[in-house]
PDB file of C-alpha atoms in Angstrom:
ATOM      1  CA  MET A 229      61.146 100.312 138.155  1.00  0.00           C
ATOM      2  CA  LEU A 230      62.720 103.523 139.331  1.00  0.00           C
ATOM      3  CA  PRO A 231      63.767 106.109 136.743  1.00  0.00           C
ATOM      4  CA  SER A 232      67.534 106.202 136.357  1.00  0.00           C
ATOM      5  CA  GLN A 233      67.945 109.671 137.839  1.00  0.00           C
ATOM      6  CA  ALA A 234      66.021 108.731 140.966  1.00  0.00           C
ATOM      7  CA  ARG A 235      67.932 105.486 141.235  1.00  0.00           C
ATOM      8  CA  LEU A 236      71.218 107.346 141.053  1.00  0.00           C
ATOM      9  CA  LEU A 237      70.169 109.626 143.888  1.00  0.00           C
ATOM     10  CA  LEU A 238      69.092 106.670 145.995  1.00  0.00           C
ATOM     11  CA  THR A 239      72.159 104.552 145.264  1.00  0.00           C
ATOM     12  CA  LEU A 240      74.999 107.041 145.578  1.00  0.00           C
ATOM     13  CA  PRO A 241      75.992 108.004 149.135  1.00  0.00           C
ATOM     14  CA  ARG A 242      74.564 111.261 150.366  1.00  0.00           C
ATOM     15  CA  THR A 243      76.177 113.934 152.460  1.00  0.00           C
ATOM     16  CA  PRO A 244      74.688 116.419 154.918  1.00  0.00           C
ATOM     17  CA  HIS A 245      76.838 119.163 153.411  1.00  0.00           C
ATOM     18  CA  LYS A 246      74.684 121.707 151.594  1.00  0.00           C
ATOM     19  CA  MET A 247      75.894 122.982 148.266  1.00  0.00           C
ATOM     20  CA  ALA A 248      75.201 126.350 146.809  1.00  0.00           C
ATOM     21  CA  ARG A 249      72.744 125.903 143.973  1.00  0.00           C
ATOM     22  CA  PRO A 250      70.931 128.445 141.844  1.00  0.00           C
ATOM     23  CA  PRO A 251      67.477 129.271 143.226  1.00  0.00           C
ATOM     24  CA  GLY A 252      64.860 126.770 142.090  1.00  0.00           C
ATOM     25  CA  VAL A 253      67.368 124.078 141.112  1.00  0.00           C
ATOM     26  CA  SER A 254      66.871 120.833 143.062  1.00  0.00           C
ATOM     27  CA  GLY A 255      69.337 118.057 143.733  1.00  0.00           C
ATOM     28  CA  ALA A 256      67.399 115.863 141.301  1.00  0.00           C
ATOM     29  CA  ASP A 257      67.730 118.533 138.604  1.00  0.00           C
ATOM     30  CA  THR A 258      71.465 118.687 139.228  1.00  0.00           C
ATOM     31  CA  MET A 259      71.751 114.898 139.058  1.00  0.00           C
ATOM     32  CA  ARG A 260      69.879 114.841 135.757  1.00  0.00           C
ATOM     33  CA  ALA A 261      72.250 117.481 134.379  1.00  0.00           C
ATOM     34  CA  ILE A 262      75.287 115.510 135.576  1.00  0.00           C
ATOM     35  CA  ARG A 263      73.939 112.313 134.040  1.00  0.00           C
ATOM     36  CA  LYS A 264      73.261 113.975 130.692  1.00  0.00           C
ATOM     37  CA  ALA A 265      76.689 115.611 130.603  1.00  0.00           C
ATOM     38  CA  ALA A 266      78.419 112.383 131.656  1.00  0.00           C
ATOM     39  CA  ILE A 267      76.695 110.382 128.924  1.00  0.00           C
ATOM     40  CA  ALA A 268      77.810 112.931 126.319  1.00  0.00           C
ATOM     41  CA  ARG A 269      81.417 112.873 127.567  1.00  0.00           C
ATOM     42  CA  ILE A 270      81.678 109.093 127.869  1.00  0.00           C
ATOM     43  CA  PHE A 271      80.169 108.665 124.405  1.00  0.00           C
ATOM     44  CA  ARG A 272      82.675 111.112 122.914  1.00  0.00           C
ATOM     45  CA  TYR A 273      85.858 110.349 124.850  1.00  0.00           C
ATOM     46  CA  GLY A 274      85.336 107.028 126.626  1.00  0.00           C
ATOM     47  CA  PHE A 275      84.838 106.426 130.336  1.00  0.00           C
ATOM     48  CA  GLU A 276      88.509 106.193 131.294  1.00  0.00           C
ATOM     49  CA  ALA A 277      89.213 109.535 129.608  1.00  0.00           C
ATOM     50  CA  MET A 278      86.287 111.303 131.252  1.00  0.00           C
ATOM     51  CA  ASN A 279      87.749 113.998 133.506  1.00  0.00           C
ATOM     52  CA  LEU A 280      85.613 114.833 136.542  1.00  0.00           C
ATOM     53  CA  ARG A 281      86.907 118.395 136.617  1.00  0.00           C
ATOM     54  CA  ASP A 282      85.643 118.918 133.065  1.00  0.00           C
ATOM     55  CA  LEU A 283      82.363 117.218 133.934  1.00  0.00           C
ATOM     56  CA  ALA A 284      81.910 119.575 136.886  1.00  0.00           C
ATOM     57  CA  ALA A 285      82.503 122.541 134.568  1.00  0.00           C
ATOM     58  CA  ASP A 286      79.868 121.185 132.152  1.00  0.00           C
ATOM     59  CA  VAL A 287      77.190 121.515 134.841  1.00  0.00           C
ATOM     60  CA  ASN A 288      78.557 124.652 136.526  1.00  0.00           C
ATOM     61  CA  LEU A 289      79.678 122.900 139.709  1.00  0.00           C
ATOM     62  CA  LYS A 290      82.907 123.064 141.640  1.00  0.00           C
ATOM     63  CA  LEU A 291      84.806 119.791 141.665  1.00  0.00           C
ATOM     64  CA  GLY A 292      84.255 119.387 145.403  1.00  0.00           C
ATOM     65  CA  SER A 293      80.514 119.786 144.903  1.00  0.00           C
ATOM     66  CA  LEU A 294      80.497 117.196 142.130  1.00  0.00           C
ATOM     67  CA  TYR A 295      81.942 114.661 144.560  1.00  0.00           C
ATOM     68  CA  ASN A 296      78.755 114.972 146.609  1.00  0.00           C
ATOM     69  CA  TYR A 297      76.976 113.410 143.622  1.00  0.00           C
ATOM     70  CA  ILE A 298      79.783 111.216 142.263  1.00  0.00           C
ATOM     71  CA  PRO A 299      81.949 110.161 145.195  1.00  0.00           C
ATOM     72  CA  GLN A 300      83.306 107.190 143.208  1.00  0.00           C
ATOM     73  CA  LYS A 301      83.697 107.359 139.431  1.00  0.00           C
ATOM     74  CA  GLN A 302      83.520 103.628 138.702  1.00  0.00           C
ATOM     75  CA  GLU A 303      80.423 103.166 140.855  1.00  0.00           C
ATOM     76  CA  PHE A 304      78.796 106.014 138.953  1.00  0.00           C
ATOM     77  CA  LEU A 305      79.322 104.085 135.691  1.00  0.00           C
ATOM     78  CA  SER A 306      77.895 100.917 137.208  1.00  0.00           C
ATOM     79  CA  VAL A 307      74.767 102.692 138.427  1.00  0.00           C
ATOM     80  CA  LEU A 308      74.428 104.467 135.088  1.00  0.00           C
ATOM     81  CA  LEU A 309      74.472 101.185 133.164  1.00  0.00           C
ATOM     82  CA  GLU A 310      72.197  99.373 135.620  1.00  0.00           C
ATOM     83  CA  SER A 311      69.651 102.178 135.752  1.00  0.00           C
ATOM     84  CA  THR A 312      69.534 102.377 131.956  1.00  0.00           C
ATOM     85  CA  LEU A 313      68.843  98.646 131.755  1.00  0.00           C
ATOM     86  CA  HIS A 314      66.145  98.931 134.428  1.00  0.00           C
ATOM     87  CA  GLU A 315      64.480 101.618 132.309  1.00  0.00           C
ATOM     88  CA  LEU A 316      64.751  99.397 129.244  1.00  0.00           C
ATOM     89  CA  LEU A 317      63.141  96.447 131.035  1.00  0.00           C
ATOM     90  CA  SER A 318      60.414  98.600 132.554  1.00  0.00           C
ATOM     91  CA  ASP A 319      59.516 100.159 129.199  1.00  0.00           C
ATOM     92  CA  LEU A 320      59.576  96.731 127.543  1.00  0.00           C
ATOM     93  CA  ASP A 321      57.206  95.322 130.137  1.00  0.00           C
ATOM     94  CA  ALA A 322      54.809  98.244 129.717  1.00  0.00           C
ATOM     95  CA  GLN A 323      54.763  98.241 125.921  1.00  0.00           C
ATOM     96  CA  VAL A 324      55.139  94.595 124.902  1.00  0.00           C
ATOM     97  CA  SER A 325      54.022  92.346 127.762  1.00  0.00           C
ATOM     98  CA  PRO A 326      50.263  93.053 127.405  1.00  0.00           C
ATOM     99  CA  ILE A 327      50.312  91.487 123.906  1.00  0.00           C
ATOM    100  CA  ALA A 328      49.361  87.802 123.832  1.00  0.00           C
ATOM    101  CA  ASP A 329      49.772  86.655 120.218  1.00  0.00           C
ATOM    102  CA  PRO A 330      53.432  85.626 119.605  1.00  0.00           C
ATOM    103  CA  ARG A 331      53.486  87.139 116.100  1.00  0.00           C
ATOM    104  CA  GLU A 332      52.162  90.490 117.249  1.00  0.00           C
ATOM    105  CA  LYS A 333      54.448  90.343 120.270  1.00  0.00           C
ATOM    106  CA  LEU A 334      57.497  89.714 118.078  1.00  0.00           C
ATOM    107  CA  PHE A 335      56.710  92.697 115.842  1.00  0.00           C
ATOM    108  CA  ALA A 336      56.053  94.831 118.930  1.00  0.00           C
ATOM    109  CA  PHE A 337      59.456  93.795 120.290  1.00  0.00           C
ATOM    110  CA  VAL A 338      61.152  94.723 117.011  1.00  0.00           C
ATOM    111  CA  ARG A 339      59.459  98.135 117.060  1.00  0.00           C
ATOM    112  CA  PHE A 340      60.283  98.692 120.710  1.00  0.00           C
ATOM    113  CA  HIS A 341      63.919  97.663 120.424  1.00  0.00           C
ATOM    114  CA  THR A 342      64.555  99.700 117.281  1.00  0.00           C
ATOM    115  CA  GLU A 343      62.858 102.836 118.574  1.00  0.00           C
ATOM    116  CA  TRP A 344      64.430 102.642 122.033  1.00  0.00           C
ATOM    117  CA  HIS A 345      67.952 101.966 120.790  1.00  0.00           C
ATOM    118  CA  THR A 346      67.911 104.658 118.119  1.00  0.00           C
ATOM    119  CA  ALA A 347      66.473 107.215 120.533  1.00  0.00           C
ATOM    120  CA  ARG A 348      69.048 106.335 123.227  1.00  0.00           C
ATOM    121  CA  LYS A 349      72.009 105.519 120.978  1.00  0.00           C
ATOM    122  CA  GLU A 350      74.604 107.175 123.230  1.00  0.00           C
ATOM    123  CA  GLU A 351      73.577 105.091 126.231  1.00  0.00           C
ATOM    124  CA  VAL A 352      73.432 101.962 124.057  1.00  0.00           C
ATOM    125  CA  PHE A 353      76.973 102.612 122.845  1.00  0.00           C
ATOM    126  CA  ILE A 354      78.225 103.155 126.400  1.00  0.00           C
ATOM    127  CA  GLY A 355      76.471 100.018 127.604  1.00  0.00           C
ATOM    128  CA  ASN A 356      78.215  97.932 124.961  1.00  0.00           C
ATOM    129  CA  MET A 357      81.663  99.523 125.080  1.00  0.00           C
ATOM    130  CA  GLU A 358      82.226 100.278 128.762  1.00  0.00           C
ATOM    131  CA  LEU A 359      81.577  96.887 130.332  1.00  0.00           C
ATOM    132  CA  ARG A 360      85.362  96.601 130.394  1.00  0.00           C
ATOM    133  CA  SER A 361      85.537  99.442 132.919  1.00  0.00           C
ATOM    134  CA  LEU A 362      83.381  97.674 135.532  1.00  0.00           C
ATOM    135  CA  SER A 363      84.620  95.655 138.476  1.00  0.00           C
ATOM    136  CA  PRO A 364      83.858  91.900 138.342  1.00  0.00           C
ATOM    137  CA  GLN A 365      80.948  92.344 140.774  1.00  0.00           C
ATOM    138  CA  GLN A 366      79.508  95.273 138.812  1.00  0.00           C
ATOM    139  CA  TYR A 367      79.923  93.363 135.570  1.00  0.00           C
ATOM    140  CA  VAL A 368      77.912  90.436 136.932  1.00  0.00           C
ATOM    141  CA  ARG A 369      75.022  92.725 137.941  1.00  0.00           C
ATOM    142  CA  VAL A 370      74.880  94.452 134.566  1.00  0.00           C
ATOM    143  CA  ILE A 371      75.122  91.221 132.579  1.00  0.00           C
ATOM    144  CA  ALA A 372      72.306  89.706 134.662  1.00  0.00           C
ATOM    145  CA  LEU A 373      70.014  92.538 133.565  1.00  0.00           C
ATOM    146  CA  ARG A 374      71.055  92.122 129.936  1.00  0.00           C
ATOM    147  CA  LYS A 375      70.299  88.409 130.125  1.00  0.00           C
ATOM    148  CA  ARG A 376      66.787  89.193 131.376  1.00  0.00           C
ATOM    149  CA  TYR A 377      66.213  91.248 128.250  1.00  0.00           C
ATOM    150  CA  GLU A 378      67.638  88.551 125.984  1.00  0.00           C
ATOM    151  CA  ALA A 379      65.502  85.915 127.713  1.00  0.00           C
ATOM    152  CA  TYR A 380      62.392  87.963 126.967  1.00  0.00           C
ATOM    153  CA  LEU A 381      62.978  87.687 123.219  1.00  0.00           C
ATOM    154  CA  GLN A 382      63.924  84.013 123.551  1.00  0.00           C
ATOM    155  CA  SER A 383      60.586  83.400 125.231  1.00  0.00           C
ATOM    156  CA  ILE A 384      58.699  85.086 122.370  1.00  0.00           C
ATOM    157  CA  LEU A 385      60.606  83.027 119.807  1.00  0.00           C
ATOM    158  CA  SER A 386      59.954  79.789 121.696  1.00  0.00           C
ATOM    159  CA  GLN A 387      56.241  80.540 122.092  1.00  0.00           C
ATOM    160  CA  GLY A 388      55.837  81.296 118.397  1.00  0.00           C
ATOM    161  CA  ALA A 389      57.727  78.173 117.360  1.00  0.00           C
ATOM    162  CA  LYS A 390      55.612  76.026 119.680  1.00  0.00           C
ATOM    163  CA  ALA A 391      52.467  77.525 118.164  1.00  0.00           C
ATOM    164  CA  GLY A 392      53.749  76.787 114.657  1.00  0.00           C
ATOM    165  CA  TYR A 393      54.067  80.407 113.541  1.00  0.00           C
ATOM    166  CA  TRP A 394      57.730  79.978 112.540  1.00  0.00           C
ATOM    167  CA  THR A 395      60.477  77.371 112.664  1.00  0.00           C
ATOM    168  CA  ILE A 396      63.751  77.898 114.514  1.00  0.00           C
ATOM    169  CA  ARG A 397      66.420  75.443 115.601  1.00  0.00           C
ATOM    170  CA  ASP A 398      67.661  77.300 118.677  1.00  0.00           C
ATOM    171  CA  ALA A 399      65.786  80.169 120.360  1.00  0.00           C
ATOM    172  CA  LYS A 400      68.859  81.481 122.170  1.00  0.00           C
ATOM    173  CA  VAL A 401      71.083  81.637 119.088  1.00  0.00           C
ATOM    174  CA  THR A 402      68.236  83.108 117.024  1.00  0.00           C
ATOM    175  CA  SER A 403      67.651  85.788 119.658  1.00  0.00           C
ATOM    176  CA  TYR A 404      71.326  86.761 119.558  1.00  0.00           C
ATOM    177  CA  ALA A 405      71.175  87.109 115.769  1.00  0.00           C
ATOM    178  CA  VAL A 406      68.004  89.223 115.902  1.00  0.00           C
ATOM    179  CA  LEU A 407      69.347  91.454 118.667  1.00  0.00           C
ATOM    180  CA  ALA A 408      72.653  91.965 116.853  1.00  0.00           C
ATOM    181  CA  MET A 409      70.817  93.072 113.720  1.00  0.00           C
ATOM    182  CA  LEU A 410      68.412  95.392 115.533  1.00  0.00           C
ATOM    183  CA  THR A 411      70.988  96.922 117.875  1.00  0.00           C
ATOM    184  CA  GLY A 412      73.325  97.555 114.959  1.00  0.00           C
ATOM    185  CA  VAL A 413      70.881 100.166 113.662  1.00  0.00           C
ATOM    186  CA  SER A 414      71.827 102.491 116.516  1.00  0.00           C
ATOM    187  CA  ASN A 415      75.428 102.581 115.252  1.00  0.00           C
ATOM    188  CA  TRP A 416      74.561 104.285 111.993  1.00  0.00           C
ATOM    189  CA  TYR A 417      71.066 105.749 112.435  1.00  0.00           C
ATOM    190  CA  ARG A 418      70.757 109.515 112.026  1.00  0.00           C
ATOM    191  CA  PRO A 419      67.492 111.424 112.676  1.00  0.00           C
ATOM    192  CA  ASP A 420      68.107 113.449 109.505  1.00  0.00           C
ATOM    193  CA  GLY A 421      69.106 110.402 107.438  1.00  0.00           C
ATOM    194  CA  ARG A 422      67.494 108.989 104.318  1.00  0.00           C
ATOM    195  CA  LEU A 423      65.121 106.708 106.228  1.00  0.00           C
ATOM    196  CA  SER A 424      62.927 107.808 109.105  1.00  0.00           C
ATOM    197  CA  GLN A 425      62.786 105.832 112.336  1.00  0.00           C
ATOM    198  CA  ALA A 426      59.307 104.573 111.380  1.00  0.00           C
ATOM    199  CA  LYS A 427      60.518 103.300 107.987  1.00  0.00           C
ATOM    200  CA  LEU A 428      63.481 101.590 109.608  1.00  0.00           C
ATOM    201  CA  VAL A 429      61.136  99.849 112.028  1.00  0.00           C
ATOM    202  CA  LYS A 430      58.978  98.537 109.170  1.00  0.00           C
ATOM    203  CA  LEU A 431      62.040  97.405 107.235  1.00  0.00           C
ATOM    204  CA  HIS A 432      63.408  95.485 110.212  1.00  0.00           C
ATOM    205  CA  GLU A 433      60.043  93.927 110.949  1.00  0.00           C
ATOM    206  CA  ARG A 434      60.190  92.427 107.450  1.00  0.00           C
ATOM    207  CA  LEU A 435      63.824  91.387 107.860  1.00  0.00           C
ATOM    208  CA  VAL A 436      63.123  89.549 111.113  1.00  0.00           C
ATOM    209  CA  ALA A 437      59.966  87.988 109.702  1.00  0.00           C
ATOM    210  CA  GLY A 438      61.855  86.761 106.657  1.00  0.00           C
ATOM    211  CA  ALA A 439      64.757  85.455 108.714  1.00  0.00           C
ATOM    212  CA  ILE A 440      62.624  83.117 110.808  1.00  0.00           C
ATOM    213  CA  GLY A 441      59.814  82.517 108.309  1.00  0.00           C
ATOM    214  CA  VAL A 442      56.964  84.272 110.083  1.00  0.00           C
ATOM    215  CA  GLN A 443      53.598  83.431 108.570  1.00  0.00           C
ATOM    216  CA  GLU A 444      51.091  86.141 107.750  1.00  0.00           C
ATOM    217  CA  PRO A 445      48.955  87.035 110.788  1.00  0.00           C
ATOM    218  CA  MET A 446      45.807  85.545 109.240  1.00  0.00           C
ATOM    219  CA  ALA A 447      47.473  82.336 108.053  1.00  0.00           C
ATOM    220  CA  ALA A 448      47.014  79.085 109.913  1.00  0.00           C
ATOM    221  CA  PRO A 449      49.938  77.944 112.088  1.00  0.00           C
ATOM    222  CA  ARG A 450      52.298  75.429 110.473  1.00  0.00           C
ATOM    223  CA  SER A 451      51.433  72.865 113.138  1.00  0.00           C
ATOM    224  CA  ALA A 452      47.760  73.048 112.081  1.00  0.00           C
ATOM    225  CA  ILE A 453      48.692  72.661 108.424  1.00  0.00           C
ATOM    226  CA  ARG A 454      50.925  69.648 109.079  1.00  0.00           C
ATOM    227  CA  HIS A 455      48.180  67.817 110.918  1.00  0.00           C
ATOM    228  CA  LYS A 456      45.517  68.203 108.240  1.00  0.00           C
TER     229      LYS A 456
END
């Protein structure tokens, strides 16, 4: 998957007009600065209230120069949300997919989701709150990526249930419940809070395990026990 900044540069229309930039500052550097500033503004004020003139001032650009990077405000939001989800899926594939055992894979998913969503809480908030600002076509693209992520957890839950490591009635509904619990952490997590990120991960591993009745890693699967 392409990093979000690179994807923004490739997706947004380009212009042959050359802007005045400080020496040593590339277009990619400018795009990264715009993206960072935009995330901060959308998180604080909401997408509809984000003023492009203020955003240009945040990154020391004239408004006309900003339009070379953001020719269409709504499309910028769409690409921002899509690129963030592509990063999420790429990181998930790299960190969790190599694990074969469903129990270990579930705990790895819990760790990954909690760490990623607390580290990127502003983007998570925007992704949940600003779907309303997308066009119907943009909305469909973003939701399709979200469903891929949800399906990944559903697959883990189904595999573990089939192997007898836990019992669930509906993998899809269970995945929604687990994701709601884990994603909720990003709403209140603070790096300087009472619990560290690592402790929160361990706590939520236990919560998920208890919710679906995960057996200890060394215990025999329920299916094996039932057939003795």
